[in-house]
């Protein structure tokens, strides 16, 4: 048995929802915000849980790419690490898509944040000049990035809670609205 996606439930709402998610992801990178407190990881996870599979990967990457067109590109290897991290988050979401539960979403959010932290900071160390290319340099890269990791965790849990929690609340409310106790008699 497969878990129905939003598109299977309400095809009319898929396009507006994707547009809203894109705009949130795009705009969040343009306006001032705490470093790494952004919805892109949450959009990748949400998309993997509820949208058609191809959109799960394309949507967050498109939001980041279009915003990069506006704010400017940077080191190609670092960009590849950032973009790749969001793909990994979407892939994590796709693995729990059929067994979606509160605990699974919490663990997937944590895993996505942790992978983003590990991959991007390894890339900063490996492709950058800030840290010596030694084990100690890699450790220093991770230690210096801990405040950013905290913000990533907070942002990912905040936005995932809003997106996933909001949709599940709507779905639950719709089920309650459709069920009339007198029909049970």
Short mmCIF file of N, CA and C in Angstrom, two decimals, residues 27-115:
data_model
loop_
_atom_site.label_atom_id
_atom_site.label_comp_id
_atom_site.label_asym_id
_atom_site.label_seq_id
_atom_site.Cartn_x
_atom_site.Cartn_y
_atom_site.Cartn_z
N UNK A 27 12.48 33.37 -1.35
CA UNK A 27 12.47 34.62 -0.58
C UNK A 27 13.26 34.50 0.71
N UNK A 28 13.25 33.32 1.31
CA UNK A 28 13.96 33.16 2.59
C UNK A 28 15.45 33.41 2.46
N UNK A 29 15.99 33.20 1.29
CA UNK A 29 17.42 33.42 1.09
C UNK A 29 17.74 34.88 0.75
N UNK A 30 16.72 35.64 0.37
CA UNK A 30 16.95 37.03 -0.01
C UNK A 30 16.82 38.00 1.15
N UNK A 31 16.00 37.64 2.13
CA UNK A 31 15.75 38.53 3.26
C UNK A 31 16.68 38.19 4.42
N UNK A 32 16.99 39.19 5.24
CA UNK A 32 17.88 38.92 6.38
C UNK A 32 17.29 37.84 7.29
N UNK A 33 18.16 36.94 7.71
CA UNK A 33 17.77 35.86 8.61
C UNK A 33 19.02 35.35 9.32
N UNK A 34 18.85 34.70 10.46
CA UNK A 34 20.03 34.12 11.11
C UNK A 34 20.70 33.11 10.17
N UNK A 35 22.00 33.06 10.19
CA UNK A 35 22.75 32.15 9.31
C UNK A 35 22.24 30.72 9.45
N UNK A 36 21.93 30.10 8.33
CA UNK A 36 21.48 28.70 8.24
C UNK A 36 20.09 28.46 8.81
N UNK A 37 19.38 29.46 9.21
CA UNK A 37 17.99 29.29 9.66
C UNK A 37 17.11 29.55 8.45
N UNK A 38 16.91 28.50 7.65
CA UNK A 38 16.20 28.65 6.38
C UNK A 38 15.33 27.41 6.14
N UNK A 39 14.33 27.54 5.27
CA UNK A 39 13.38 26.44 5.07
C UNK A 39 13.75 25.44 3.97
N UNK A 40 14.90 25.58 3.32
CA UNK A 40 15.19 24.74 2.16
C UNK A 40 15.23 23.25 2.52
N UNK A 41 15.90 22.89 3.60
CA UNK A 41 15.93 21.49 4.02
C UNK A 41 14.55 20.96 4.34
N UNK A 42 13.74 21.78 4.99
CA UNK A 42 12.37 21.38 5.32
C UNK A 42 11.53 21.22 4.06
N UNK A 43 11.75 22.08 3.08
CA UNK A 43 11.03 21.97 1.81
C UNK A 43 11.42 20.68 1.10
N UNK A 44 12.71 20.33 1.14
CA UNK A 44 13.17 19.07 0.53
C UNK A 44 12.51 17.87 1.21
N UNK A 45 12.47 17.88 2.52
CA UNK A 45 11.86 16.77 3.26
C UNK A 45 10.35 16.73 3.03
N UNK A 46 9.69 17.86 3.14
CA UNK A 46 8.25 17.94 2.92
C UNK A 46 7.89 17.46 1.51
N UNK A 47 8.64 17.94 0.53
CA UNK A 47 8.39 17.52 -0.85
C UNK A 47 8.52 16.02 -1.03
N UNK A 48 9.52 15.43 -0.38
CA UNK A 48 9.72 13.99 -0.48
C UNK A 48 8.59 13.21 0.18
N UNK A 49 8.02 13.77 1.22
CA UNK A 49 6.94 13.09 1.93
C UNK A 49 5.60 13.18 1.23
N UNK A 50 5.35 14.29 0.53
CA UNK A 50 3.99 14.54 0.06
C UNK A 50 3.85 14.82 -1.44
N UNK A 51 4.87 15.29 -2.08
CA UNK A 51 4.76 15.67 -3.49
C UNK A 51 5.23 14.53 -4.39
N UNK A 52 4.93 14.59 -5.68
CA UNK A 52 5.49 13.60 -6.60
C UNK A 52 7.02 13.57 -6.48
N UNK A 53 7.59 12.38 -6.62
CA UNK A 53 9.02 12.17 -6.35
C UNK A 53 9.95 13.17 -7.06
N UNK A 54 9.70 13.41 -8.33
CA UNK A 54 10.61 14.29 -9.07
C UNK A 54 10.62 15.70 -8.48
N UNK A 55 9.48 16.15 -7.97
CA UNK A 55 9.41 17.49 -7.36
C UNK A 55 10.16 17.54 -6.04
N UNK A 56 10.26 16.42 -5.36
CA UNK A 56 10.96 16.38 -4.07
C UNK A 56 12.41 16.84 -4.23
N UNK A 57 13.02 16.47 -5.33
CA UNK A 57 14.42 16.84 -5.56
C UNK A 57 14.53 18.16 -6.30
N UNK A 58 13.69 18.37 -7.28
CA UNK A 58 13.79 19.57 -8.12
C UNK A 58 13.40 20.84 -7.37
N UNK A 59 12.35 20.80 -6.57
CA UNK A 59 11.82 22.01 -5.92
C UNK A 59 12.85 22.73 -5.05
N UNK A 60 13.50 22.08 -4.09
CA UNK A 60 14.47 22.83 -3.27
C UNK A 60 15.67 23.30 -4.09
N UNK A 61 16.11 22.48 -5.04
CA UNK A 61 17.26 22.88 -5.87
C UNK A 61 16.92 24.09 -6.73
N UNK A 62 15.71 24.13 -7.25
CA UNK A 62 15.29 25.27 -8.07
C UNK A 62 15.22 26.54 -7.23
N UNK A 63 14.68 26.43 -6.02
CA UNK A 63 14.60 27.60 -5.13
C UNK A 63 15.99 28.14 -4.80
N UNK A 64 16.93 27.23 -4.53
CA UNK A 64 18.30 27.66 -4.21
C UNK A 64 18.96 28.23 -5.46
N UNK A 65 18.81 27.57 -6.60
CA UNK A 65 19.45 28.03 -7.82
C UNK A 65 18.95 29.42 -8.24
N UNK A 66 17.64 29.61 -8.24
CA UNK A 66 17.09 30.90 -8.65
C UNK A 66 17.52 31.99 -7.67
N UNK A 67 17.54 31.69 -6.39
CA UNK A 67 18.01 32.70 -5.43
C UNK A 67 19.51 32.94 -5.59
N UNK A 68 20.27 31.91 -5.97
CA UNK A 68 21.70 32.12 -6.25
C UNK A 68 21.90 33.02 -7.47
N UNK A 69 20.98 32.95 -8.43
CA UNK A 69 21.05 33.87 -9.58
C UNK A 69 20.96 35.32 -9.12
N UNK A 70 20.17 35.55 -8.07
CA UNK A 70 19.97 36.91 -7.56
C UNK A 70 21.10 37.32 -6.63
N UNK A 71 21.45 36.47 -5.67
CA UNK A 71 22.45 36.86 -4.66
C UNK A 71 23.88 36.58 -5.10
N UNK A 72 24.04 35.78 -6.13
CA UNK A 72 25.36 35.51 -6.66
C UNK A 72 25.83 34.10 -6.36
N UNK A 73 26.64 33.60 -7.26
CA UNK A 73 27.20 32.27 -7.11
C UNK A 73 28.52 32.36 -6.36
N UNK A 74 28.97 31.25 -5.85
CA UNK A 74 30.23 31.19 -5.11
C UNK A 74 30.97 29.95 -5.58
N UNK A 75 31.86 29.45 -4.81
CA UNK A 75 32.70 28.31 -5.17
C UNK A 75 31.87 27.13 -5.67
N UNK A 76 32.17 26.66 -6.86
CA UNK A 76 31.41 25.55 -7.45
C UNK A 76 31.45 24.29 -6.57
N UNK A 77 32.60 23.88 -6.03
CA UNK A 77 32.59 22.70 -5.16
C UNK A 77 31.73 22.89 -3.91
N UNK A 78 31.73 24.08 -3.34
CA UNK A 78 30.90 24.33 -2.15
C UNK A 78 29.43 24.35 -2.52
N UNK A 79 29.12 24.93 -3.67
CA UNK A 79 27.73 24.92 -4.13
C UNK A 79 27.25 23.49 -4.37
N UNK A 80 28.12 22.66 -4.96
CA UNK A 80 27.76 21.26 -5.19
C UNK A 80 27.49 20.55 -3.87
N UNK A 81 28.27 20.86 -2.84
CA UNK A 81 28.04 20.25 -1.52
C UNK A 81 26.71 20.70 -0.94
N UNK A 82 26.39 21.97 -1.08
CA UNK A 82 25.12 22.49 -0.56
C UNK A 82 23.95 21.87 -1.31
N UNK A 83 24.01 21.91 -2.63
CA UNK A 83 22.92 21.35 -3.44
C UNK A 83 22.79 19.85 -3.17
N UNK A 84 23.94 19.16 -3.12
CA UNK A 84 23.93 17.72 -2.86
C UNK A 84 23.33 17.38 -1.51
N UNK A 85 23.58 18.22 -0.52
CA UNK A 85 23.02 18.00 0.81
C UNK A 85 21.49 18.06 0.79
N UNK A 86 20.95 18.96 0.00
CA UNK A 86 19.49 19.04 -0.10
C UNK A 86 18.92 17.84 -0.85
N UNK A 87 19.66 17.33 -1.82
CA UNK A 87 19.24 16.10 -2.50
C UNK A 87 19.23 14.95 -1.50
N UNK A 88 20.27 14.86 -0.66
CA UNK A 88 20.31 13.81 0.37
C UNK A 88 19.12 13.91 1.32
N UNK A 89 18.76 15.12 1.70
CA UNK A 89 17.60 15.31 2.57
C UNK A 89 16.33 14.80 1.89
N UNK A 90 16.17 15.11 0.61
CA UNK A 90 15.00 14.62 -0.12
C UNK A 90 15.02 13.10 -0.21
N UNK A 91 16.19 12.52 -0.43
CA UNK A 91 16.28 11.06 -0.49
C UNK A 91 15.93 10.42 0.85
N UNK A 92 16.33 11.05 1.93
CA UNK A 92 15.94 10.56 3.26
C UNK A 92 14.42 10.57 3.38
N UNK A 93 13.81 11.67 2.95
CA UNK A 93 12.35 11.77 3.00
C UNK A 93 11.68 10.70 2.15
N UNK A 94 12.24 10.42 0.99
CA UNK A 94 11.65 9.39 0.13
C UNK A 94 11.72 8.01 0.78
N UNK A 95 12.76 7.77 1.59
CA UNK A 95 12.88 6.46 2.24
C UNK A 95 11.84 6.26 3.33
N UNK A 96 11.36 7.33 3.94
CA UNK A 96 10.35 7.19 5.00
C UNK A 96 8.94 7.50 4.51
N UNK A 97 8.81 7.79 3.26
CA UNK A 97 7.54 8.22 2.67
C UNK A 97 6.39 7.25 2.97
N UNK A 98 6.63 5.97 2.88
CA UNK A 98 5.58 4.97 3.10
C UNK A 98 5.36 4.68 4.58
N UNK A 99 6.34 5.00 5.42
CA UNK A 99 6.24 4.72 6.85
C UNK A 99 6.25 6.02 7.63
N UNK A 100 5.58 6.99 7.11
CA UNK A 100 5.58 8.32 7.70
C UNK A 100 4.95 8.29 9.09
N UNK A 101 5.69 8.81 10.07
CA UNK A 101 5.19 8.92 11.43
C UNK A 101 5.88 10.12 12.06
N UNK A 102 5.40 10.54 13.21
CA UNK A 102 6.02 11.67 13.90
C UNK A 102 7.49 11.38 14.17
N UNK A 103 7.78 10.20 14.71
CA UNK A 103 9.16 9.85 15.03
C UNK A 103 10.04 9.78 13.79
N UNK A 104 9.51 9.22 12.71
CA UNK A 104 10.28 9.12 11.47
C UNK A 104 10.60 10.50 10.91
N UNK A 105 9.64 11.42 10.98
CA UNK A 105 9.87 12.78 10.48
C UNK A 105 10.89 13.50 11.35
N UNK A 106 10.82 13.32 12.66
CA UNK A 106 11.80 13.93 13.56
C UNK A 106 13.20 13.41 13.24
N UNK A 107 13.34 12.08 13.10
CA UNK A 107 14.66 11.50 12.79
C UNK A 107 15.15 11.94 11.41
N UNK A 108 14.25 12.03 10.44
CA UNK A 108 14.64 12.47 9.09
C UNK A 108 15.09 13.93 9.11
N UNK A 109 14.42 14.75 9.89
CA UNK A 109 14.81 16.16 10.02
C UNK A 109 16.20 16.25 10.64
N UNK A 110 16.42 15.51 11.70
CA UNK A 110 17.73 15.48 12.36
C UNK A 110 18.81 14.97 11.41
N UNK A 111 18.51 13.90 10.69
CA UNK A 111 19.48 13.33 9.75
C UNK A 111 19.81 14.31 8.63
N UNK A 112 18.79 14.99 8.10
CA UNK A 112 19.03 15.97 7.05
C UNK A 112 19.92 17.11 7.52
N UNK A 113 19.65 17.61 8.72
CA UNK A 113 20.48 18.69 9.28
C UNK A 113 21.91 18.21 9.50
N UNK A 114 22.04 17.00 10.05
CA UNK A 114 23.38 16.46 10.33
C UNK A 114 24.16 16.23 9.04
N UNK A 115 23.51 15.68 8.02
CA UNK A 115 24.20 15.48 6.75
C UNK A 115 24.61 16.80 6.12
#
